[in-house]
Amino acid sequence: MHWTKSVLAAIATSALSLSIGAPAQTAPSPAQSAQSQPTGPEWWRHAVIYEIYPRSFQDSDGDGVGDLKGITSRLDYLHDLGIDAIWITPMYPSPGIDYGYDISDYTAIDPLYGTMADFDNLVAEAKKRDIRVIMDYVINHTSDQHKWFLESRSSRDNPKRDWYVWRDGKGETATDKGEQPNNWQSWFGHSAWQWDEKTRQYYCHYFYVQQPDLNWRNPEVHKAMDGVLDFWMKRGVAGFRIDAVSRLYEDPEMRDDPYLPGRNAYGDRNIQHKYTDDLPEVHDVLKEVRSVVDKYPGDPVLVTEADEPNVQALAKMYGNGDEVQLPMDFQIADVNKLSAPRFRELFNEIENNPAHGQPEYFFSNHDQPRQWDRYGDGEHNDQIAKLMAVLELTTRGTPQMYYGEELGMRTTDPARVEDVHDPIGKLGWPKEKGRDGERTPMQWDTTATAGFTNAAKPWLPIPPSASKYNVDAESKDPNSIFNTYKKLLALRRSNPALRDGAQISIGNDPDVFMYVRAVPGHAVVVALNMSNKQRSVMFIGLDKYGIHGLLKPIFSTGTGFAKSDTLILEPFAAYVGTTEP
Ligand code: NOJ
Ligand code: MG
C-alpha cells in the first residue's frame, strides 16, 4: 500500500496551527521546565502504566485471592508486553468493605496479600525489569477500623476527635439526635452522615459508612499522611495514584447541595455535589504531596483520580508544574461511544490544555465496565477493542491500561444479587450491580481457573469468555487483541513520532478520527474508522506536517488499503502510516 503525497487529496486540516518545526511539547512550558531539571528524566512521559487489581491478578498460595508473590511471578509477562510501571490498587490491611479502599493501616501489607518482605521483593524484582511500582494513596478517608478513627470516635475530647469530620445533628437535643447536619449524599448511596450513638454526633463519609472522611483542615492529619508518603518512598516506590482527591474538602458553611431532577440507582434524589467537590484547598494538598515526594530521587510521579468536569478543571491539577504530572482524563475515558467528532474535540482540548500538562489516557479501570463492552457494538467487539488499543497507544500522552484489557476481557457481572461482593451492587441491584464484573480474575490460560489460582474456587468466578480470551491462546494468534497490544506497545517505544510527537487532528470526518504525530524529521498519520461502514478518506496538505513522499502502513487492524489516491478503511479499521523508509 504505497502512494505518493502528491496524489493524496484533501481533507480539511481544520484550524490547527501547529507545525512540525515547533511541536507543542518541544517548546517547554514553565511547568515542563520546572519538572525536567533537578528531578530526573521525566520517565513518566514515555511510560505505559498498567493497573493491577491485586485480588485478581495472580494467586500464589491457593486461597483463591491474588497476592504480591503472584504479581512478582508475572513481572516477566509485563516486561515482555512492554509495561513500564504498575499501579497496584490498595493492598494495605483493610476490613475489605470497599475491597481495600477502606484502609486500617497505611504502612503495612494485608496478610491476605503477603508480607512486607514480599513487597520489597516485588519492588526489587520489578526494578530489575525496569518496571516501576506506583502505590495507591487513599487520602480522603480511612477505614472505620483504623486506630485513628477508633480513637476519634471514643470520646469528644479525644486528641484525634478532630482528625475526622464530626458535626451535631440539626435540632439535636439530649434525647433526640436531630436530623443529619445537611443534605450531603454519599457517592455510594444515601446520606453522607452517620450517627454515632456513643458520642452523639454525626461523622461524614463520602463513600461507605465504614469509610469516615479525614479532616484535612487539621494540620496533624497532614503530618500523619505525609509520613505515609515517606514510608513508601523510602521503600523505593515510584510515586502515587491519589484516590478521590477532589473530595478532600467540604464547604465550611455546610450549605446544602442543590438537587437535580430524578433519582439515582439507590432511589435517592439526584444531587449536584457542589459543596463537597473540588474546593480550592485541594490544590494546597497536591502541592504538599508533591513537595514530600520530590525529596526523593527518581522523578516520582503523581497521578490523580479526579473525574473533572472539563479541561479547565483538569488542567488545574498540573498546578504550575508543582502539583501532579498525570491527572487521569475522565472526559476521554467517559466518551462511552465511538464518536470521531467527540474524540477529536476532547483530544484537541487536552492537547492544547492551558498548563501544557502531559495527558493521561485510560479506558478501563476497576470502577467501571470494561471498554470491550462499553465501546463494543455487540457484533464487532474484537475489532473495536483493537481500534481502541490504537487510540490509546498512538495518542500523545501517558497510557494507563487495566489488567486483561490487552486480552479483550469482558465485564462479567454477577447473575444473582446473592453473588454480589461490592456493597453498592447489593444496595443498587439490579440497576447498579456493583463493580465485581470488571474485577474478575486475570485470564492466563484455558484451564478451569484460567491459571489464576490453584484453588477450586477463585474469589470471583472466571468469566466464560476466558476459554478463548487468555494469554496462552492469544499469544499463538498473530491477530489477537493481545498481539495487537504487544505490537503497538513496541511501536510506540521505537517510533520517535509516536514517542514524542505533537498530536494534531486532521480533517473533520464524522466517522474517521485522524491525527498526525510528528517531531522534526519524523511523522506518522493515524486514521481510525469509528463506524460500522466502509469509509474512504483522502489527505491533503500533509507536507506541512513533514509528510512527504510515499505513505506506507506501519500498523493496521482490519483492512485499511489504498485504492489510487484514497485510503479505504473497513468498518472499525485502524491505520497507522508513515513516509519514512
Ligand atoms: C475511587 C476508587 O477507585 C474506588 O474503587 C473506591 O471505591 C473509591 N475511590 C473510594 O475510595
Ligand atoms: Mg493468594
XYZ file of C-alpha atoms and ligand atoms in Angstrom:
593
model
C 0.000 0.000 0.000
C 2.131 2.839 -1.277
C 1.106 6.102 -2.765
C 2.667 9.456 -3.215
C 1.900 12.527 -1.292
C 1.250 14.415 -4.481
C -1.779 12.303 -5.201
C -3.079 12.434 -1.683
C -6.102 14.622 -1.903
C -7.528 16.859 0.692
C -9.177 16.530 3.976
C -9.593 19.892 5.583
C -6.909 20.438 8.129
C -9.212 22.378 10.452
C -7.962 25.356 12.367
C -4.864 23.757 13.806
C -1.874 25.956 13.520
C 0.849 23.700 14.859
C 3.675 22.971 12.537
C 6.383 20.397 12.603
C 9.042 22.969 13.286
C 7.508 23.717 16.666
C 5.523 20.807 18.011
C 3.637 21.643 21.179
C 5.731 19.703 23.611
C 9.126 20.720 22.328
C 8.501 24.294 23.383
C 8.679 23.728 27.130
C 6.121 25.460 29.243
C 7.209 26.819 32.610
C 5.572 23.737 34.098
C 7.630 21.398 31.986
C 10.962 23.050 32.517
C 10.401 23.143 36.258
C 9.841 19.410 36.191
C 12.584 18.478 33.824
C 15.623 19.757 35.659
C 16.556 18.502 39.070
C 14.057 15.723 39.296
C 15.240 13.426 36.584
C 14.402 12.249 33.178
C 10.609 12.604 33.169
C 10.302 8.866 32.688
C 6.533 9.113 33.144
C 6.203 10.960 29.821
C 7.146 7.815 27.948
C 5.840 5.230 30.338
C 2.918 2.907 29.896
C 1.223 2.354 33.243
C -0.619 -0.897 33.937
C -3.186 -1.034 36.706
C -3.205 -4.216 38.779
C -6.114 -5.119 41.000
C -4.131 -7.356 43.358
C -7.049 -9.605 44.368
C -7.437 -10.633 40.764
C -4.085 -10.749 39.025
C -2.358 -13.920 40.216
C -2.829 -16.099 43.278
C 0.348 -17.777 44.560
C -0.852 -19.539 47.701
C -4.024 -21.255 46.572
C -6.515 -19.247 48.633
C -8.354 -18.021 45.556
C -7.230 -14.423 46.063
C -4.391 -12.787 44.155
C -1.326 -11.663 46.101
C 2.057 -9.938 45.897
C 4.072 -13.067 45.181
C 1.614 -13.714 42.377
C 2.316 -10.292 40.883
C 6.069 -10.856 41.189
C 5.755 -14.141 39.327
C 4.157 -12.295 36.420
C 6.681 -9.499 36.053
C 8.275 -11.195 33.066
C 4.909 -11.201 31.366
C 4.541 -7.466 31.988
C 8.065 -6.786 30.822
C 7.556 -8.753 27.608
C 4.296 -6.971 26.996
C 6.094 -3.625 27.200
C 4.912 -2.175 30.507
C 6.991 0.447 32.318
C 5.101 0.920 35.570
C 2.447 -0.867 37.571
C -0.087 0.886 39.755
C -1.262 -1.542 42.399
C -4.646 -0.714 43.945
C -4.629 -0.922 47.765
C -3.104 -3.997 49.383
C -2.856 -2.493 52.850
C -4.624 -4.030 55.853
C -8.331 -3.494 55.417
C -11.616 -4.949 56.601
C -12.381 -5.167 52.878
C -15.752 -3.471 52.809
C -14.609 -1.438 49.789
C -12.155 -4.172 48.794
C -9.087 -2.382 50.086
C -10.150 1.251 49.745
C -11.100 1.166 53.434
C -7.611 1.133 54.908
C -6.981 0.292 58.561
C -3.182 0.697 58.405
C -1.433 2.752 55.728
C 2.045 1.422 56.379
C 1.643 -2.338 56.305
C 0.663 -5.111 53.912
C -2.573 -7.026 54.378
C -1.636 -10.650 55.216
C -4.110 -11.663 52.528
C -1.605 -10.296 50.009
C 1.608 -11.304 51.762
C 4.267 -9.620 53.874
C 6.404 -6.510 53.736
C 9.276 -8.755 52.619
C 7.121 -9.876 49.676
C 6.501 -6.246 48.865
C 10.182 -5.322 48.993
C 10.960 -8.280 46.811
C 8.306 -7.220 44.309
C 9.825 -3.737 44.066
C 13.342 -5.162 43.684
C 12.333 -7.691 41.040
C 10.329 -5.065 39.183
C 13.337 -2.774 39.181
C 15.457 -5.476 37.557
C 12.962 -5.410 34.705
C 12.752 -1.600 34.556
C 9.227 -1.656 35.914
C 8.324 0.984 38.466
C 5.777 0.492 41.218
C 3.115 3.131 41.879
C 1.091 2.917 45.080
C -2.492 3.924 45.766
C -2.716 6.836 48.211
C -6.214 6.816 49.663
C -6.348 10.227 51.162
C -9.984 11.200 51.629
C -10.938 8.558 54.196
C -9.704 5.670 56.308
C -11.485 2.529 57.423
C -13.692 2.896 60.486
C -11.344 0.235 61.946
C -8.250 2.433 61.577
C -6.820 3.160 65.015
C -7.093 6.887 64.308
C -10.844 6.582 63.884
C -11.268 4.201 66.809
C -9.630 6.878 68.941
C -11.563 9.677 67.312
C -14.922 8.083 67.969
C -14.043 7.065 71.540
C -14.881 10.457 73.072
C -15.485 14.046 72.093
C -12.307 15.150 73.833
C -10.003 12.518 72.388
C -6.940 14.187 70.801
C -7.872 12.592 67.470
C -11.512 13.703 67.589
C -10.848 16.462 65.081
C -8.989 14.166 62.670
C -12.402 13.316 61.201
C -15.418 15.409 60.266
C -17.851 15.349 63.210
C -20.959 17.520 63.336
C -24.030 17.941 65.521
C -27.384 16.966 64.141
C -29.765 19.721 63.174
C -32.042 20.460 66.114
C -30.261 17.907 68.292
C -31.279 17.695 71.972
C -30.094 15.484 74.815
C -32.582 12.832 73.799
C -33.112 13.447 70.092
C -30.287 13.063 67.588
C -31.966 15.582 65.325
C -31.679 15.468 61.580
C -28.499 14.888 59.636
C -26.402 18.075 59.523
C -27.283 18.819 55.882
C -28.367 17.032 52.696
C -24.949 15.820 51.510
C -25.002 12.383 49.967
C -22.529 9.540 49.809
C -21.278 8.582 46.339
C -22.314 5.086 47.293
C -25.923 5.950 48.067
C -27.948 7.627 50.805
C -26.733 10.108 53.369
C -23.094 11.182 53.767
C -23.693 11.372 57.534
C -23.606 8.530 60.023
C -24.932 8.929 63.551
C -22.595 7.695 66.272
C -24.557 6.951 69.414
C -21.625 6.855 71.819
C -20.549 10.457 71.370
C -23.868 11.626 69.947
C -22.626 13.299 66.761
C -22.639 12.524 63.079
C -19.492 11.791 61.070
C -19.105 12.455 57.400
C -18.377 9.704 54.863
C -18.391 10.326 51.122
C -18.139 6.655 50.408
C -19.272 3.713 52.534
C -20.336 4.225 56.152
C -17.180 2.284 57.040
C -15.031 4.949 55.317
C -15.072 8.053 57.556
C -13.621 11.156 55.905
C -10.388 12.539 57.279
C -10.478 16.196 58.281
C -7.902 17.837 56.050
C -8.389 21.126 57.905
C -6.446 19.602 60.784
C -2.643 20.060 60.444
C -1.959 16.810 62.316
C -3.742 14.908 59.559
C -1.336 16.447 57.051
C 1.633 15.395 59.130
C 0.418 11.849 59.563
C -0.431 11.441 55.893
C 2.885 12.962 54.772
C 4.507 10.273 56.909
C 2.665 7.645 54.865
C 4.228 9.051 51.695
C 7.673 8.999 53.288
C 7.217 5.420 54.393
C 6.591 4.118 50.876
C 9.020 6.432 49.096
C 11.776 5.065 51.337
C 10.865 1.572 50.157
C 11.606 2.572 46.589
C 8.220 3.213 45.047
C 7.982 5.457 42.003
C 5.055 7.575 43.123
C 1.362 7.526 43.892
C -2.055 7.429 42.363
C -4.123 9.668 44.613
C -7.628 8.422 45.268
C -10.750 10.598 45.138
C -8.720 13.732 45.520
C -11.362 16.248 44.536
C -13.484 15.136 47.502
C -10.978 16.147 50.186
C -12.645 19.270 51.491
C -16.185 20.229 52.359
C -17.828 23.633 52.477
C -17.062 25.134 55.915
C -20.507 26.736 55.907
C -22.057 23.292 55.411
C -24.501 24.524 52.759
C -26.984 22.054 51.293
C -26.124 20.707 47.846
C -28.600 21.637 45.094
C -30.982 18.917 43.928
C -31.168 17.834 40.310
C -34.132 16.169 38.596
C -34.690 12.441 39.001
C -33.372 9.741 41.283
C -30.247 7.580 41.245
C -29.928 3.762 41.258
C -30.236 3.774 45.054
C -33.537 5.687 44.963
C -32.033 8.947 46.310
C -32.847 12.323 44.792
C -30.104 13.303 42.359
C -27.817 15.937 43.731
C -25.044 18.151 42.466
C -22.053 17.675 44.780
C -21.431 21.394 44.664
C -20.208 21.988 48.191
C -18.096 18.904 48.577
C -16.226 18.649 45.337
C -13.143 20.419 44.028
C -12.769 23.038 46.728
C -9.687 25.213 46.079
C -7.888 23.831 49.157
C -7.391 20.555 47.261
C -4.564 22.219 45.336
C -2.697 23.103 48.518
C -2.697 19.427 49.409
C -1.475 18.432 45.957
C 1.401 20.906 46.274
C 2.211 19.463 49.660
C 2.207 15.890 48.336
C 4.493 16.964 45.500
C 6.926 18.608 47.902
C 7.067 15.469 50.055
C 7.715 13.058 47.181
C 10.181 15.393 45.499
C 12.569 14.916 48.412
C 13.303 11.519 46.848
C 15.294 10.775 43.710
C 13.957 9.294 40.503
C 11.405 11.942 39.495
C 8.472 10.497 41.463
C 5.173 10.590 39.669
C 1.765 11.678 40.940
C -1.380 10.553 39.195
C -4.756 11.810 40.340
C -8.107 10.188 40.263
C -10.159 13.280 39.642
C -13.171 12.987 37.401
C -13.015 16.640 36.479
C -15.961 18.074 34.583
C -13.912 19.869 31.911
C -10.403 20.503 30.682
C -10.059 23.747 32.649
C -10.656 21.947 35.936
C -8.426 19.079 34.853
C -5.593 21.429 33.873
C -5.622 22.985 37.352
C -4.327 19.682 38.690
C -0.999 20.320 36.965
C -0.640 23.493 39.002
C 2.338 25.425 37.849
C 4.339 22.251 37.466
C 4.128 21.884 41.243
C 1.106 19.583 41.621
C 0.596 16.366 39.663
C 2.136 15.284 36.377
C -0.692 12.992 35.327
C -4.302 13.799 36.155
C -6.354 10.950 34.698
C -8.512 12.171 31.842
C -12.018 11.021 32.733
C -13.528 13.183 29.998
C -11.962 10.963 27.368
C -12.461 7.761 29.361
C -16.158 8.530 29.619
C -16.982 9.267 25.992
C -18.554 5.814 26.083
C -19.416 5.627 22.430
C -17.372 5.563 19.265
C -17.602 9.148 18.130
C -14.930 10.661 15.902
C -16.164 14.249 16.461
C -16.266 13.871 20.239
C -12.811 12.310 20.475
C -11.453 14.967 18.108
C -12.883 17.725 20.261
C -11.616 16.298 23.551
C -8.151 15.363 22.280
C -7.793 18.853 20.807
C -8.786 20.363 24.128
C -6.361 18.381 26.240
C -3.593 18.676 23.652
C -3.926 22.458 23.968
C -4.523 22.491 27.716
C -3.581 25.792 29.328
C -0.996 24.188 31.641
C 0.737 22.328 28.787
C 0.497 19.278 31.009
C 1.020 15.708 29.899
C -2.308 13.922 29.302
C -3.048 10.570 30.937
C -5.426 8.330 29.000
C -7.290 5.219 30.060
C -10.473 3.467 29.052
C -10.893 0.796 31.704
C -10.345 0.535 35.427
C -11.680 -1.260 38.492
C -14.667 1.080 38.859
C -16.367 0.971 35.514
C -17.444 -1.653 32.983
C -14.576 -2.709 30.760
C -14.016 -0.979 27.434
C -14.650 -4.164 25.428
C -18.305 -3.894 26.447
C -18.631 -0.118 26.637
C -17.324 0.602 23.166
C -18.280 -2.706 21.534
C -21.378 -2.787 19.363
C -22.141 -6.426 20.160
C -21.032 -7.563 16.721
C -17.536 -6.205 16.090
C -16.286 -6.039 19.654
C -12.867 -7.558 18.993
C -12.269 -5.269 16.071
C -13.349 -2.332 18.223
C -11.070 -3.483 21.065
C -8.147 -3.245 18.632
C -9.310 0.158 17.406
C -9.400 1.400 21.000
C -5.926 -0.016 21.571
C -4.646 2.021 18.631
C -6.355 5.115 20.007
C -4.920 4.601 23.465
C -1.388 3.779 22.342
C -0.828 6.140 19.416
C -2.057 9.363 21.002
C 0.301 11.718 22.803
C 0.005 11.076 26.498
C 0.749 8.517 29.135
C -1.493 5.499 28.594
C -2.835 3.652 31.577
C -4.004 0.132 30.881
C -6.102 -2.090 33.129
C -5.086 -5.742 33.558
C -6.739 -8.004 30.999
C -7.648 -5.144 28.698
C -4.876 -6.481 26.457
C -6.842 -9.720 26.132
C -10.281 -8.272 25.490
C -11.539 -9.246 28.931
C -15.251 -8.598 29.310
C -17.293 -7.233 32.137
C -18.929 -10.237 33.741
C -21.492 -9.094 36.284
C -22.878 -11.463 38.898
C -26.080 -13.131 37.762
C -27.780 -13.064 41.167
C -27.825 -10.473 43.888
C -26.687 -13.097 46.421
C -23.430 -13.486 44.484
C -22.538 -9.791 44.624
C -19.451 -8.758 46.630
C -19.313 -4.999 46.114
C -21.820 -3.432 48.551
C -23.119 -0.859 46.040
C -24.213 -3.805 43.901
C -26.309 -5.117 46.762
C -27.787 -1.721 47.547
C -28.497 -0.756 43.960
C -29.455 -4.165 42.495
C -30.496 -4.576 39.730
C -29.924 -1.057 38.383
C -26.455 -0.922 39.905
C -24.797 -4.346 40.002
C -21.597 -3.093 41.585
C -18.064 -3.413 40.288
C -17.431 -7.164 40.546
C -17.914 -7.512 36.792
C -14.738 -5.600 35.950
C -12.689 -7.226 38.725
C -12.791 -10.872 37.670
C -9.538 -12.895 37.689
C -6.897 -12.379 35.033
C -7.203 -14.916 32.236
C -3.848 -16.618 31.778
C -4.763 -19.920 30.175
C -7.575 -22.280 29.210
C -7.767 -24.252 32.471
C -10.889 -24.079 34.641
C -9.418 -21.391 36.872
C -7.670 -19.649 33.969
C -4.224 -20.137 35.505
C -5.158 -17.582 38.143
C -5.299 -19.905 41.136
C -4.923 -23.498 42.262
C -7.958 -23.111 44.488
C -11.106 -24.796 43.263
C -12.967 -21.525 43.626
C -11.419 -18.130 42.890
C -12.850 -15.197 44.848
C -14.846 -14.159 41.777
C -15.844 -16.629 39.082
C -13.829 -16.991 35.883
C -15.846 -15.483 33.015
C -16.935 -17.984 30.350
C -15.079 -15.929 27.727
C -11.778 -16.918 29.390
C -11.653 -20.121 27.357
C -10.996 -18.058 24.242
C -9.594 -14.802 25.598
C -6.497 -15.721 27.552
C -2.771 -15.104 27.355
C -1.871 -18.624 26.211
C -4.341 -18.836 23.379
C -3.932 -15.275 22.207
C -0.144 -15.403 22.169
C -0.400 -18.014 19.428
C -2.650 -15.915 17.222
C -0.825 -13.077 15.463
C -4.080 -11.188 15.001
C -5.312 -11.484 18.576
C -6.131 -8.486 20.707
C -3.131 -9.417 22.851
C -0.708 -9.369 19.924
C -2.243 -6.112 18.723
C -1.358 -4.532 22.054
C 2.082 -6.054 22.067
C 2.923 -4.765 18.605
C 1.551 -1.329 19.366
C 3.484 -1.093 22.610
C 6.697 -1.961 20.782
C 5.935 0.510 18.001
C 5.186 3.271 20.458
C 8.513 2.695 22.143
C 10.583 2.671 18.965
C 8.920 5.254 16.728
C 10.132 8.792 17.559
C 6.912 10.446 16.355
C 4.722 8.156 18.446
C 7.026 8.544 21.378
C 7.385 12.285 21.448
C 5.449 13.842 18.643
C 2.889 16.588 18.868
C -0.615 15.389 18.127
C -2.518 17.329 15.503
C -6.038 16.353 14.492
C -6.671 16.451 10.776
C -9.944 16.667 8.948
C -13.431 16.681 10.322
C -14.821 13.438 9.014
C -17.897 12.372 11.018
C -16.697 8.767 11.251
C -12.940 8.765 10.928
C -10.758 10.263 13.630
C -7.390 11.173 12.141
C -4.312 12.761 13.519
C -0.693 13.323 12.759
C 2.022 12.648 15.323
C 5.199 14.469 14.452
C 8.632 15.516 15.627
C 11.098 17.185 13.304
C 12.158 14.572 10.799
C 9.529 12.000 11.736
C 5.784 11.901 11.262
C 3.005 9.344 11.278
C -0.660 9.558 10.342
C -3.275 7.634 12.293
C -6.759 7.015 10.848
C -9.447 5.325 12.929
C -12.740 4.357 11.369
C -15.191 4.604 14.244
C -18.172 3.483 12.182
C -19.592 0.180 11.005
C -19.383 1.356 7.386
C -16.536 1.167 4.956
C -15.105 4.682 4.770
C -12.654 6.270 2.409
C -10.534 9.247 3.301
C -8.073 11.353 1.396
C -5.308 13.503 2.777
C -4.085 16.843 1.573
C -1.656 19.291 2.950
C 0.328 16.750 4.879
C 3.613 18.347 3.769
C 3.195 20.979 6.377
C 3.442 18.209 8.952
C 6.622 16.918 7.374
C 4.920 14.117 5.495
C 6.497 13.975 2.066
C 6.722 11.079 -0.307
C 5.344 7.602 -0.028
C 2.996 6.840 2.803
C 3.085 3.214 3.871
C 1.400 1.416 6.729
C 3.431 0.575 9.788
C 0.436 -0.875 11.549
C -3.157 -1.614 10.703
C -6.058 -3.619 12.019
C -8.953 -4.868 9.983
C -8.252 -3.754 6.493
C -7.131 -0.361 5.537
C -5.977 -0.291 1.935
C -5.142 2.170 -0.799
C -7.099 2.488 -3.979
C -5.385 5.050 -6.182
C -5.166 8.160 -4.003
C -7.592 7.097 -1.332
C -7.273 5.249 1.937
C -10.134 2.824 2.333
C -10.953 1.689 5.815
C -13.155 -1.296 6.528
C -15.627 -0.963 9.449
C -13.706 -0.119 12.619
C -10.325 -0.443 10.903
C -7.317 1.418 12.265
C -4.384 2.507 10.147
C -1.020 3.957 11.121
C 1.135 5.147 8.243
C 4.421 6.930 7.740
C 6.546 8.173 4.899
C 9.796 7.088 6.435
C 11.842 4.274 4.947
C -12.107 5.508 43.980
C -11.662 4.085 43.876
O -11.152 3.871 42.578
C -12.870 3.246 44.185
O -12.656 1.892 43.886
C -13.198 3.459 45.640
O -14.377 2.751 45.948
C -13.408 4.938 45.935
N -12.419 5.783 45.339
C -13.349 5.179 47.417
O -12.041 5.029 47.879
Mg -3.469 -15.669 47.479
